Protein backbone atom coordinates (compact mmCIF):
# COMPACT_ATOMS: atom_id res chain seq x y z
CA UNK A 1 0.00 0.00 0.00
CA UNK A 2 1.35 3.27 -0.83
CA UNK A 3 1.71 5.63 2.05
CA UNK A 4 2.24 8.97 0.36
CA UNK A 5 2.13 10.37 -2.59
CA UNK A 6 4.24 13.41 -3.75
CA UNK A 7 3.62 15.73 -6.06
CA UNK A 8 6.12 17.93 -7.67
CA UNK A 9 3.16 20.03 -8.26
CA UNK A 10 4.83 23.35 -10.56
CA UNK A 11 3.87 21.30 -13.44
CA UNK A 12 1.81 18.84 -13.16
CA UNK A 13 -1.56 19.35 -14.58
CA UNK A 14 -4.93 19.84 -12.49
CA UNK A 15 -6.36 17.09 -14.04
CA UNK A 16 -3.76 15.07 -12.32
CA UNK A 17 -3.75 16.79 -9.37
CA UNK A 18 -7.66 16.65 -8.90
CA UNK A 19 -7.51 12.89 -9.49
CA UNK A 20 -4.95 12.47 -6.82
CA UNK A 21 -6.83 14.38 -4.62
CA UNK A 22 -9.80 12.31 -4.70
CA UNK A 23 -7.84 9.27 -4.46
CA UNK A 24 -6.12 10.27 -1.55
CA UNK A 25 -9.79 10.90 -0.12
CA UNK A 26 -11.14 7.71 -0.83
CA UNK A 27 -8.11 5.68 0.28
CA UNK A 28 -7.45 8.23 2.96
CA UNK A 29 -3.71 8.10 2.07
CA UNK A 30 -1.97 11.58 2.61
CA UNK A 31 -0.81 14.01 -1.05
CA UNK A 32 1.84 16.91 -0.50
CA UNK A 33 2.07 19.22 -3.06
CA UNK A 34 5.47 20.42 -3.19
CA UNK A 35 5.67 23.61 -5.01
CA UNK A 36 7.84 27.47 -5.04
CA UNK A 37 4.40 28.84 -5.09
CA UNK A 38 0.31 27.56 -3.48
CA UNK A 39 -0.98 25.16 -6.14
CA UNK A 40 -4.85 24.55 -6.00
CA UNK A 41 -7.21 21.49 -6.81
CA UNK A 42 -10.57 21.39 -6.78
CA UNK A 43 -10.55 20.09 -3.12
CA UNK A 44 -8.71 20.78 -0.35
CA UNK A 45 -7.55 17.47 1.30
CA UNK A 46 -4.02 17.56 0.88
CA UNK A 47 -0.85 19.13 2.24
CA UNK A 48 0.36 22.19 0.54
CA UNK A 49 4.48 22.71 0.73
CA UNK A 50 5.75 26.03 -0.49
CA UNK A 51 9.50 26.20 -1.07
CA UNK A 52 11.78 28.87 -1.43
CA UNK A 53 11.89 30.26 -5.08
CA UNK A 54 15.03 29.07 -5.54
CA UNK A 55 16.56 26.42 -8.38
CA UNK A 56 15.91 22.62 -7.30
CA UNK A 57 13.77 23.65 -3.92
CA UNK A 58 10.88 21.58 -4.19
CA UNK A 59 12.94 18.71 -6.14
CA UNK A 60 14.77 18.31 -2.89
CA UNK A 61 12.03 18.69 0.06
CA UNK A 62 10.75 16.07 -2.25
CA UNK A 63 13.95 13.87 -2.35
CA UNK A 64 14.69 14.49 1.35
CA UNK A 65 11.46 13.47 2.51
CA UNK A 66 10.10 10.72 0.80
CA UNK A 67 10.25 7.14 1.66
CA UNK A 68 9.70 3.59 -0.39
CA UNK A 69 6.79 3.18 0.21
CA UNK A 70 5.66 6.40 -0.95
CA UNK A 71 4.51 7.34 -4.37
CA UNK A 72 5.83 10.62 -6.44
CA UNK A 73 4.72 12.10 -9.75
CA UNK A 74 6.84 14.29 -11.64
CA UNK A 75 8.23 15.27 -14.82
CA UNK A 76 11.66 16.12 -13.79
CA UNK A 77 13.81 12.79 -15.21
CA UNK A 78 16.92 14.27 -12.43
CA UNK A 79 14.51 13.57 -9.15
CA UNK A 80 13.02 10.31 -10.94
CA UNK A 81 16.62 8.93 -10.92
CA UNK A 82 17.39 9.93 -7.87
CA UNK A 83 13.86 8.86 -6.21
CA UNK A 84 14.62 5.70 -8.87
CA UNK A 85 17.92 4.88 -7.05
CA UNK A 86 16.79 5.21 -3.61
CA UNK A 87 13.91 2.44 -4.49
CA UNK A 88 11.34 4.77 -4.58
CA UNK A 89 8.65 4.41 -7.21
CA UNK A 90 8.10 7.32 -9.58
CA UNK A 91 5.63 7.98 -12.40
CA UNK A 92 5.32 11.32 -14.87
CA UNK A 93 2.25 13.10 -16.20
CA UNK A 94 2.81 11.24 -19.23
CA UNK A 95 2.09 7.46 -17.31
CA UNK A 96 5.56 6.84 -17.53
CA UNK A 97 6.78 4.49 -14.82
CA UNK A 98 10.60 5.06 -13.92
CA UNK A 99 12.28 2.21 -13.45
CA UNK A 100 16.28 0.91 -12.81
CA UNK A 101 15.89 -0.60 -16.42
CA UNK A 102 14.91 2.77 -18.03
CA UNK A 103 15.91 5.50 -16.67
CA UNK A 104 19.22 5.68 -18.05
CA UNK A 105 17.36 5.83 -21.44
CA UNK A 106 15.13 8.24 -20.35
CA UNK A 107 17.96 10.82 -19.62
CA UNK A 108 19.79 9.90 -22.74
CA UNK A 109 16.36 10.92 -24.47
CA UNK A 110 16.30 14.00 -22.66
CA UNK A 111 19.75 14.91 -23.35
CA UNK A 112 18.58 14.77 -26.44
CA UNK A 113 15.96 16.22 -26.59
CA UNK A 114 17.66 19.53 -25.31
CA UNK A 115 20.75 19.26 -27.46
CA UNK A 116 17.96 19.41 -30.46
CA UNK A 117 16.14 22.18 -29.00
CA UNK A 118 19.40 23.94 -28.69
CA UNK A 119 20.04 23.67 -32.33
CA UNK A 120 16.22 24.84 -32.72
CA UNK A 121 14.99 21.87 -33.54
CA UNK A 122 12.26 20.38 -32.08
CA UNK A 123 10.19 22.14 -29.11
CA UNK A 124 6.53 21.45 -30.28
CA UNK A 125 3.52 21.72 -28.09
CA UNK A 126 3.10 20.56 -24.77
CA UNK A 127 -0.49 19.57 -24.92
CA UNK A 128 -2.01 17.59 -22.48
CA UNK A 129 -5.48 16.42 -22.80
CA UNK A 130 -7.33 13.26 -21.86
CA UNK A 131 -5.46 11.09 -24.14
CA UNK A 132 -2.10 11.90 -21.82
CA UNK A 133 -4.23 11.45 -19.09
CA UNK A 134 -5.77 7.86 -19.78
CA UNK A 135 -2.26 6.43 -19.88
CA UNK A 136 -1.77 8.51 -16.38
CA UNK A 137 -4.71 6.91 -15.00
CA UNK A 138 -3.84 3.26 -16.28
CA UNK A 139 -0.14 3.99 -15.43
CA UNK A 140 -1.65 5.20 -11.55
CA UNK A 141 -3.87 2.06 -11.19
CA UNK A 142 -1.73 -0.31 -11.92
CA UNK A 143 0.94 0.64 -9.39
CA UNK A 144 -2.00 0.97 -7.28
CA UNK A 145 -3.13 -2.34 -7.95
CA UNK A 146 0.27 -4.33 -7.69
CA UNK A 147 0.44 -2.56 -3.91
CA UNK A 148 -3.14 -4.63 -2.71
């Protein structure tokens, strides 16, 4: 059973964050939003953590305080490894689960990805609609379901 979930809430979507919420209602199992500024959802049963606006802030409340048996959801690959190699599970917006076997990859395609953008390739939209969020939700419940 997961004990906590973290958010590293500056990016993640409400959609996400409302479904979380709710979950963490139903389940009564405790979401932190870990933010450099007060993130909303559409209810108020979670724990809102406000950081100092400075670089990596949230990233490490979120790295010093989370456990294994805790749950985080971000898009920042850097925390996934490091929540990744301290045996913590970690998913993105996307319903990408981080694992040992992929995150190397996952950097490598990020490195990538900004050594393209550099050269001015690349850099589409960021759109995220229920199609991103389906594989979220499928990503989510299965975790959720391996834990029972």
């Amino acid at each position: 059973m997961i004990s906590k979930i973290w958010i590293d809430a500056d990016s993640c979507p409400s959609l996400i964050r409302d479904y979380i919420v709710n979950y963490g209602i139903r389940t009564n199992t405790e979401v932190f939003f870990v933010a450099n500024h007060n993130i909303s959802a559409k209810k108020d049963s979670f724990k809102m953590i406000i950081c100092e606006k400075e670089k990596d802030a949230a990233d490490n409340y979120i790295f010093s305080m989370a456990e294994q048996s805790d749950l985080v959801i971000t898009r920042d690959i850097i925390l996934a490894e490091k929540l990744v190699n301290k045996n913590i599970q970690v998913i993105n917006d996307r319903g990408t689960l981080f694992t040992k076997n992929n995150i190397h990859n996952r950097i490598e395609d990020r490195n990538l990805d900004l050594q393209l953008a550099q050269l001015g390739f690349g850099g589409g939209t960021n759109v995220y609609g229920e199609k991103q969020f389906k594989k979220f939700r499928n990503c989510f419940e299965n975790i959720i379901s391996k834990q029972q």
